[in-house]
């Protein structure tokens, strides 16, 4: 905090916020420098602010505008694309102080602050027999604001839809401090352009979400689980195809390859490889039809010559939790994770591409997938050689080929984690120059000075960012509490 501009900025902010909620020392701001992607900018932010009221958020936005200082909003920092990376010499606005949760059972909605933790919202809803459906594997830590801004998916989304499907209305503070209210509390509503949907998934580029009205659904009283043991990635893909074509809409279809099972066994002390061989597909049904649906799925899998095993409730919960949080960090290899998604019909083809790319570049694979949605998180691993200080070039080349393979199959570069700062190099390949220009023009309407998330996917320099910047990142969705704590991402 040495420059006159930074001092004037902090003085302005301190006029509106308590001094304990304004952090400026290198030690205090350090935990806020990067998200779970772990790639900070060269210089730290000038200040981290933790507003407690919407008015304080507005005051911070006005200070940012007055002093022309960039601002990045931060939930818990579990994001995997660098979208919450602190802007050099700028402001990080943490939403930790805005975590209120109100449940309105009559309307089946939750009205929450952006800093409310996803699982806390769900737990509060369940006290009224309701459920907040979108459940990213990070839901124990992630915030609703972060979920909204990345349009997070999760394990239940195959049945209940992603975050966008659950957001009815938003309160948004614009870069100049104005407060905008979008959407409606009624289940239906079509008045005007759908700015709520526009803000969802905008990665903090359009405004600061300070409140959200979320749709709740009846909590299912019954959940059933089966697991399919497979001999290969291709067979896992076939199992997913059978489930998708069964006529049943399951509430979870997750794929774990052999590398992932080995990782979980090593980290969580399980015997998944011994029990399931080269792969596992985890399938759940829920609600009043859970029993008949799971039996229909088991019969369809059996008819297709696949080995399905029905689990009791406790085992079902255990497998579900192992998928969410059972994996550990990869320490002996350079690791890079992706988040591509392909049309459901192309899942088997994409899995074959992943195996071929890994073989071509002498890499190992650890893949998990929200397979029912065609959303894959393949991790590519290059064993670390003695004295090696940089990831090998072949890892970058393989990542590039993997993303391009997804695009060639009609897919997308990001199914749920967002583009952030790390995937900008592929943006034009998916959107094209014309659409990027239009999206930048939309941002300019909301944020004419370009202060919010200045290094985001809409940054001017997008085309110049090398795709290889992701290579030092952690393995996507490593699901490892200690690693996140060490990175300052979640509270210890
Ligand atoms: C173990 C693990 C598992 C994961 N599993 C999943 C998964 O299953 N599905 C999935 O989609 N993602 C998953 N993720 C990624 C991540 O958890 C999600 O992207 C999540 O939505 C981020 O929430 P957050 O509160 O940590 O947001 P942050 O990482 O802090 O921020 C993410 C983005 O949201 C913006 N933002 C945050 N709050 C606001 C606000 N109030 N207003 C405007 N912008 C805001 C930030 O600026 C940034 O652009 C996983 C991550 C980990 C580490």
XYZ file of C-alpha atoms and ligand atoms in Angstrom:
545
model
C 0.000 0.000 0.000
C 2.493 2.610 -1.050
C 1.141 4.552 -4.023
C -0.883 7.743 -3.417
C -3.728 6.314 -5.515
C -3.893 3.179 -3.370
C -3.846 5.260 -0.175
C -6.652 7.494 -1.427
C -8.664 4.417 -2.414
C -8.287 2.821 1.018
C -9.158 6.099 2.748
C -12.360 6.251 0.705
C -13.237 2.651 1.515
C -12.524 3.131 5.216
C -15.141 5.865 5.278
C -17.746 3.151 4.661
C -16.313 -0.084 6.109
C -14.939 -1.040 9.527
C -11.151 -1.175 9.548
C -11.191 -4.909 10.424
C -13.000 -5.507 7.131
C -10.325 -3.771 5.039
C -7.140 -5.803 4.581
C -3.996 -4.260 3.129
C -0.892 -5.991 4.514
C 0.893 -8.554 2.294
C 0.190 -11.319 4.842
C -3.511 -10.452 5.071
C -4.136 -10.238 1.325
C -2.008 -13.292 0.435
C -4.810 -15.903 0.848
C -6.976 -13.965 -1.614
C -4.482 -13.811 -4.491
C -5.636 -16.833 -6.481
C -8.502 -19.285 -6.608
C -8.085 -23.072 -6.583
C -6.386 -22.879 -9.989
C -3.428 -21.494 -8.057
C -2.129 -19.011 -10.640
C -1.794 -15.516 -9.066
C -0.917 -12.314 -10.901
C 2.595 -10.924 -10.476
C 1.577 -8.271 -7.932
C -0.897 -8.623 -5.057
C -4.135 -6.654 -4.818
C -3.979 -3.262 -3.108
C -6.827 -4.128 -0.784
C -9.232 -6.895 0.188
C -12.626 -5.709 1.451
C -15.231 -7.713 3.352
C -18.461 -5.678 3.250
C -21.278 -6.594 5.632
C -24.134 -4.750 3.879
C -25.297 -4.034 0.348
C -24.711 -0.317 0.997
C -21.072 -1.085 1.801
C -20.733 -3.023 -1.466
C -22.119 0.029 -3.275
C -19.628 2.274 -1.487
C -16.722 0.026 -2.533
C -17.937 0.003 -6.155
C -18.182 3.795 -6.127
C -14.640 4.025 -4.730
C -13.384 1.675 -7.460
C -15.018 3.853 -10.100
C -13.788 7.116 -8.588
C -10.191 5.873 -8.484
C -10.404 3.740 -11.669
C -9.231 0.648 -9.812
C -10.089 -2.881 -11.032
C -12.274 -5.080 -8.817
C -12.710 -8.847 -8.624
C -15.448 -10.439 -6.511
C -14.535 -13.517 -4.526
C -16.724 -16.184 -2.979
C -14.634 -18.952 -1.423
C -12.093 -19.147 -4.234
C -12.816 -22.787 -5.129
C -13.050 -21.803 -8.794
C -10.812 -23.769 -11.137
C -10.395 -21.359 -14.027
C -8.605 -18.412 -12.432
C -11.740 -16.250 -12.578
C -11.319 -15.092 -8.966
C -7.630 -14.302 -9.385
C -6.965 -11.005 -7.580
C -6.256 -8.087 -9.924
C -2.740 -6.696 -9.514
C -2.948 -3.498 -7.392
C -6.738 -3.756 -7.446
C -9.602 -4.605 -5.097
C -10.778 -8.055 -4.047
C -14.335 -7.906 -2.717
C -15.028 -10.948 -0.544
C -18.679 -11.847 -0.066
C -17.992 -13.742 3.179
C -19.840 -11.077 5.188
C -23.047 -11.374 3.132
C -24.175 -14.900 3.956
C -27.793 -14.534 5.087
C -30.254 -17.358 4.299
C -34.070 -17.070 4.446
C -36.312 -19.956 3.426
C -39.864 -19.177 2.291
C -41.601 -22.565 2.161
C -44.870 -21.124 0.850
C -43.170 -19.818 -2.280
C -40.608 -22.673 -2.369
C -37.779 -20.148 -2.624
C -34.654 -19.222 -0.691
C -33.580 -15.577 -0.472
C -29.859 -15.558 0.222
C -26.790 -13.381 0.350
C -24.042 -14.162 -2.185
C -21.666 -15.446 0.480
C -24.061 -18.173 1.664
C -22.335 -21.549 1.368
C -24.128 -23.866 -1.066
C -24.545 -26.733 1.421
C -25.863 -24.343 4.088
C -28.652 -23.231 1.739
C -29.551 -26.850 1.014
C -29.471 -27.747 4.722
C -31.745 -24.808 5.589
C -34.182 -25.820 2.826
C -34.286 -29.412 4.098
C -35.615 -28.220 7.463
C -38.782 -27.409 5.488
C -38.837 -30.607 3.402
C -37.294 -28.739 0.453
C -33.952 -28.988 -1.372
C -31.603 -26.616 -3.196
C -30.798 -28.888 -6.111
C -27.549 -27.685 -7.782
C -24.736 -29.471 -5.936
C -21.204 -28.850 -7.227
C -18.770 -31.337 -5.670
C -17.347 -28.289 -3.867
C -20.720 -27.458 -2.245
C -19.272 -27.858 1.242
C -17.218 -24.689 0.641
C -18.451 -22.867 -2.478
C -20.800 -19.883 -2.257
C -24.053 -19.159 -4.042
C -22.442 -16.032 -5.553
C -19.625 -18.132 -6.997
C -22.104 -20.771 -8.202
C -24.233 -18.122 -9.895
C -21.281 -16.421 -11.512
C -19.904 -19.677 -12.918
C -23.347 -21.210 -13.547
C -22.076 -24.183 -11.564
C -23.193 -27.697 -12.323
C -22.971 -30.701 -10.057
C -23.913 -34.309 -9.516
C -27.704 -33.831 -9.308
C -27.833 -31.502 -12.303
C -28.500 -34.362 -14.710
C -32.021 -34.442 -13.253
C -32.575 -30.984 -11.746
C -30.636 -28.678 -14.069
C -27.686 -26.375 -13.376
C -27.519 -23.224 -11.245
C -29.174 -21.082 -13.941
C -32.298 -23.240 -13.707
C -32.565 -22.465 -9.984
C -32.098 -18.672 -10.070
C -35.319 -16.656 -10.168
C -34.106 -13.163 -9.261
C -30.905 -11.276 -8.502
C -29.817 -8.076 -6.787
C -26.729 -6.782 -8.552
C -24.497 -3.816 -7.740
C -23.060 -2.313 -10.911
C -19.508 -1.003 -11.184
C -20.670 2.563 -10.544
C -22.524 1.543 -7.361
C -26.090 1.456 -8.697
C -28.299 -1.381 -7.414
C -30.185 -3.372 -10.053
C -32.977 -5.843 -9.255
C -33.634 -8.445 -11.970
C -36.106 -11.302 -12.303
C -39.082 -12.175 -10.102
C -40.087 -14.193 -7.076
C -42.933 -15.907 -8.889
C -42.078 -19.209 -10.564
C -43.090 -17.758 -13.926
C -42.273 -14.309 -15.313
C -41.275 -13.087 -18.770
C -41.188 -9.307 -18.469
C -38.432 -7.747 -20.553
C -35.046 -9.138 -21.473
C -33.848 -11.873 -19.130
C -31.016 -10.041 -17.367
C -31.034 -12.634 -14.569
C -29.978 -15.322 -17.034
C -27.391 -12.955 -18.523
C -25.725 -12.354 -15.157
C -25.674 -16.071 -14.350
C -22.401 -17.433 -15.710
C -20.919 -13.982 -16.341
C -17.963 -14.649 -14.010
C -18.111 -11.340 -12.179
C -17.768 -9.281 -15.358
C -21.161 -7.512 -15.318
C -21.838 -6.725 -11.671
C -21.549 -7.814 -8.066
C -24.344 -10.192 -7.056
C -25.500 -9.090 -3.602
C -28.691 -11.132 -3.279
C -30.400 -14.064 -4.962
C -33.852 -15.625 -4.966
C -33.436 -19.336 -5.576
C -35.978 -21.941 -6.628
C -36.319 -24.884 -4.226
C -37.810 -28.296 -4.982
C -39.308 -30.958 -2.703
C -36.511 -32.908 -1.008
C -36.645 -36.531 -2.143
C -37.483 -38.829 0.746
C -35.851 -41.786 -0.965
C -32.548 -42.137 -2.856
C -31.318 -45.387 -4.449
C -27.838 -46.110 -5.792
C -26.249 -48.652 -8.096
C -22.693 -49.031 -9.321
C -21.547 -50.525 -12.604
C -18.084 -52.119 -12.667
C -16.445 -51.877 -16.061
C -13.430 -53.305 -17.878
C -12.512 -50.170 -19.808
C -13.293 -46.511 -20.345
C -15.191 -47.512 -23.473
C -17.358 -49.901 -21.462
C -18.042 -47.149 -18.906
C -19.183 -44.951 -21.790
C -21.457 -47.743 -22.990
C -22.972 -48.051 -19.491
C -23.746 -44.322 -19.493
C -25.361 -44.684 -22.918
C -27.568 -47.491 -21.614
C -28.642 -45.368 -18.640
C -29.313 -42.350 -20.852
C -31.386 -44.420 -23.273
C -33.340 -46.272 -20.564
C -36.284 -43.887 -20.343
C -35.452 -43.165 -16.687
C -34.160 -39.746 -15.653
C -31.586 -40.580 -12.923
C -30.504 -38.001 -10.341
C -26.783 -38.762 -10.750
C -24.651 -40.467 -13.420
C -20.974 -40.147 -12.552
C -18.059 -41.893 -14.237
C -14.738 -42.677 -12.528
C -11.910 -44.258 -14.525
C -9.236 -46.630 -13.226
C -6.733 -43.849 -12.532
C -9.329 -42.111 -10.358
C -10.175 -45.328 -8.497
C -6.445 -45.834 -7.806
C -6.201 -42.270 -6.551
C -9.174 -42.695 -4.216
C -7.826 -46.017 -2.932
C -4.464 -44.372 -2.212
C -6.002 -41.356 -0.542
C -9.086 -42.738 1.195
C -7.917 -46.268 2.019
C -10.643 -47.960 -0.057
C -10.404 -51.039 -2.318
C -12.264 -49.729 -5.351
C -9.853 -51.129 -7.952
C -10.025 -54.595 -6.398
C -13.837 -54.411 -6.301
C -14.565 -52.665 -9.568
C -11.608 -53.196 -11.897
C -10.987 -50.601 -14.560
C -13.876 -48.267 -14.031
C -17.003 -47.387 -12.152
C -20.252 -45.704 -13.081
C -22.281 -44.409 -10.139
C -26.003 -44.050 -10.792
C -28.702 -42.738 -8.449
C -32.441 -42.272 -8.587
C -34.516 -40.251 -6.160
C -38.056 -39.351 -5.242
C -41.188 -41.517 -4.946
C -40.186 -43.547 -8.024
C -36.630 -44.228 -6.875
C -37.097 -47.984 -6.302
C -38.815 -48.807 -9.543
C -36.471 -46.541 -11.498
C -33.281 -48.066 -10.091
C -34.601 -51.541 -10.844
C -35.427 -50.501 -14.414
C -31.881 -49.202 -14.813
C -30.339 -52.350 -13.322
C -32.390 -54.485 -15.716
C -31.370 -52.376 -18.726
C -27.696 -52.611 -17.765
C -28.004 -56.334 -17.191
C -29.651 -56.791 -20.590
C -26.711 -54.952 -22.148
C -24.279 -57.409 -20.518
C -23.013 -54.896 -17.934
C -22.330 -55.672 -14.271
C -24.569 -53.514 -12.063
C -24.819 -53.882 -8.290
C -27.532 -52.271 -6.152
C -26.195 -50.684 -2.957
C -27.918 -50.210 0.373
C -28.431 -46.652 1.653
C -25.223 -46.452 3.689
C -23.056 -47.830 0.871
C -24.778 -45.542 -1.614
C -23.930 -42.514 0.524
C -20.345 -43.738 0.957
C -19.770 -44.103 -2.794
C -21.387 -40.740 -3.451
C -19.101 -39.054 -0.919
C -16.020 -40.844 -2.293
C -16.855 -39.444 -5.735
C -17.227 -35.952 -4.290
C -14.300 -35.715 -1.926
C -12.395 -39.013 -1.969
C -9.522 -38.041 -4.248
C -6.157 -36.733 -3.183
C -3.609 -34.448 -4.804
C -1.259 -35.727 -7.487
C 2.266 -35.162 -6.215
C 4.578 -37.252 -8.419
C 3.358 -35.888 -11.758
C 2.621 -32.670 -13.606
C -1.141 -32.598 -13.729
C -3.675 -30.605 -15.706
C -7.426 -30.875 -15.634
C -10.090 -29.956 -18.142
C -13.829 -29.376 -18.099
C -15.016 -30.057 -21.633
C -18.573 -31.123 -22.401
C -19.908 -32.925 -25.463
C -23.400 -33.837 -26.658
C -24.582 -36.984 -24.872
C -24.335 -39.024 -28.079
C -20.623 -38.169 -28.376
C -19.529 -39.274 -24.891
C -18.065 -42.612 -26.018
C -16.236 -40.912 -28.898
C -14.798 -38.284 -26.532
C -13.608 -40.939 -24.081
C -11.820 -42.689 -26.981
C -10.195 -39.367 -27.967
C -8.926 -38.857 -24.418
C -7.310 -42.304 -24.357
C -5.776 -41.810 -27.812
C -4.378 -38.375 -26.938
C -2.871 -39.666 -23.678
C -1.260 -42.627 -25.469
C 0.097 -40.395 -28.242
C 1.825 -38.104 -25.724
C 2.874 -40.717 -23.179
C 0.561 -39.385 -20.468
C -1.554 -41.029 -17.805
C -5.239 -40.243 -17.402
C -7.397 -39.724 -14.334
C -10.895 -38.978 -15.532
C -14.126 -38.268 -13.725
C -17.254 -37.084 -15.456
C -20.722 -35.807 -14.769
C -21.288 -38.362 -17.485
C -25.055 -38.087 -17.751
C -24.514 -34.469 -18.832
C -21.619 -35.312 -21.188
C -19.386 -33.144 -18.959
C -15.890 -34.595 -18.547
C -13.083 -33.714 -16.153
C -10.140 -35.586 -17.661
C -6.882 -35.082 -15.808
C -3.735 -35.597 -17.887
C -0.590 -36.530 -15.963
C 3.070 -36.467 -16.988
C 5.358 -38.197 -14.541
C 7.772 -35.674 -13.003
C 11.372 -36.482 -13.935
C 14.367 -35.744 -11.668
C 15.432 -32.109 -11.937
C 12.430 -31.118 -14.080
C 11.300 -27.603 -13.157
C 8.653 -27.036 -15.829
C 5.834 -29.194 -17.122
C 6.817 -30.923 -20.368
C 5.611 -29.325 -23.599
C 3.751 -32.494 -24.581
C 1.278 -31.895 -21.746
C 0.291 -28.527 -23.218
C -0.002 -30.021 -26.693
C -2.181 -32.844 -25.374
C -4.483 -30.405 -23.544
C -4.908 -28.386 -26.689
C -5.741 -31.505 -28.689
C -8.223 -32.596 -26.039
C -10.115 -29.312 -26.068
C -10.146 -29.220 -29.867
C -11.431 -32.804 -29.972
C -14.382 -31.762 -27.782
C -15.118 -28.816 -30.072
C -14.909 -31.058 -33.144
C -17.526 -33.350 -31.569
C -19.918 -30.421 -31.191
C -18.944 -29.745 -27.577
C -17.721 -26.834 -25.514
C -14.449 -25.842 -23.829
C -16.156 -25.507 -20.433
C -19.166 -27.405 -19.163
C -19.297 -25.714 -15.742
C -16.034 -24.242 -14.418
C -16.015 -21.211 -16.709
C -13.317 -19.621 -18.830
C -11.698 -17.317 -16.288
C -8.169 -16.269 -17.057
C -6.912 -19.735 -17.942
C -9.033 -20.843 -20.884
C -9.156 -17.602 -22.842
C -6.889 -18.977 -25.550
C -9.658 -21.263 -26.808
C -12.525 -18.787 -26.555
C -12.411 -17.601 -30.149
C -12.359 -21.207 -31.369
C -15.754 -21.726 -29.809
C -17.429 -18.313 -30.054
C -15.788 -16.683 -33.054
C -14.620 -13.061 -33.286
C -18.056 -11.612 -34.030
C -19.687 -13.063 -30.913
C -16.756 -12.068 -28.708
C -17.085 -8.480 -29.968
C -20.821 -8.512 -29.213
C -20.238 -9.909 -25.706
C -17.631 -7.217 -25.010
C -20.127 -4.597 -26.143
C -22.699 -5.998 -23.689
C -20.137 -5.817 -20.879
C -19.390 -2.194 -21.785
C -23.060 -1.322 -21.198
C -22.884 -2.695 -17.654
C -19.312 -1.647 -16.889
C -18.170 1.107 -19.298
C -14.807 1.587 -17.577
C -14.019 -2.131 -17.687
C -13.243 -2.289 -13.955
C -14.927 -5.580 -13.071
C -12.884 -8.744 -13.625
C -10.514 -6.974 -16.023
C -8.513 -10.117 -16.862
C -11.600 -12.207 -17.488
C -12.681 -14.093 -20.561
C -13.800 -10.795 -22.090
C -10.414 -9.095 -21.661
C -9.047 -7.417 -24.766
C -5.929 -9.527 -24.771
C -7.942 -12.743 -24.806
C -6.650 -14.025 -28.103
C -3.038 -13.623 -27.036
C -3.194 -15.750 -23.900
C -1.470 -19.087 -24.410
C -3.591 -22.137 -23.703
C -0.652 -23.685 -21.874
C -1.128 -21.375 -18.898
C -3.334 -24.015 -17.361
C -0.585 -26.586 -17.086
C 0.581 -25.630 -13.612
C -2.951 -25.809 -12.255
C -4.123 -28.499 -9.874
C -5.934 -31.547 -11.082
C -9.485 -30.427 -11.704
C -11.844 -31.084 -8.806
C -9.104 -32.803 -6.846
C -11.592 -32.953 -4.013
C -8.875 -32.690 -1.449
C -9.567 -30.625 1.619
C -5.998 -30.155 2.804
C -4.777 -28.945 -0.573
C -7.503 -26.315 -0.689
C -6.751 -25.174 2.814
C -3.056 -24.928 1.991
C -3.891 -22.791 -1.022
C -5.862 -20.455 1.230
C -8.975 -21.365 -0.704
C -11.112 -22.682 2.108
C -10.928 -21.883 5.770
C -8.861 -24.343 7.792
C -13.049 -29.939 -5.024
C -13.757 -29.115 -6.036
C -14.888 -29.631 -6.666
C -15.586 -28.861 -7.594
N -16.712 -29.381 -8.176
C -17.430 -28.632 -9.029
C -18.620 -29.148 -9.634
O -19.016 -30.302 -9.393
N -19.300 -28.329 -10.460
C -18.885 -27.061 -10.740
O -19.556 -26.350 -11.489
N -17.750 -26.556 -10.208
C -17.023 -27.299 -9.362
N -15.878 -26.786 -8.820
C -15.460 -25.425 -9.154
C -15.968 -24.333 -8.155
O -16.236 -24.872 -6.884
C -17.209 -23.643 -8.694
O -16.849 -22.904 -9.831
C -17.912 -22.711 -7.688
O -19.089 -22.211 -8.290
C -17.056 -21.538 -7.234
O -17.637 -20.957 -6.080
P -16.783 -19.994 -5.139
O -17.670 -19.456 -4.097
O -15.570 -20.697 -4.655
O -16.398 -18.844 -6.173
P -14.998 -18.184 -6.496
O -14.023 -19.226 -6.942
O -14.604 -17.311 -5.384
O -15.398 -17.283 -7.744
C -15.795 -17.869 -8.961
C -16.258 -16.775 -9.919
O -17.443 -16.175 -9.414
C -17.258 -14.763 -9.263
N -18.077 -14.356 -8.124
C -18.094 -14.908 -6.886
N -19.031 -14.306 -6.129
C -19.601 -13.346 -6.893
C -20.622 -12.389 -6.688
N -21.264 -12.287 -5.517
N -20.937 -11.544 -7.698
C -20.312 -11.622 -8.891
N -19.335 -12.521 -9.156
C -18.988 -13.373 -8.168
C -15.771 -14.587 -9.101
O -15.377 -13.268 -9.450
C -15.272 -15.626 -10.084
O -15.408 -15.131 -11.390
C -15.132 -27.554 -7.926
C -13.981 -27.043 -7.299
C -13.298 -27.808 -6.380
C -12.084 -27.239 -5.749
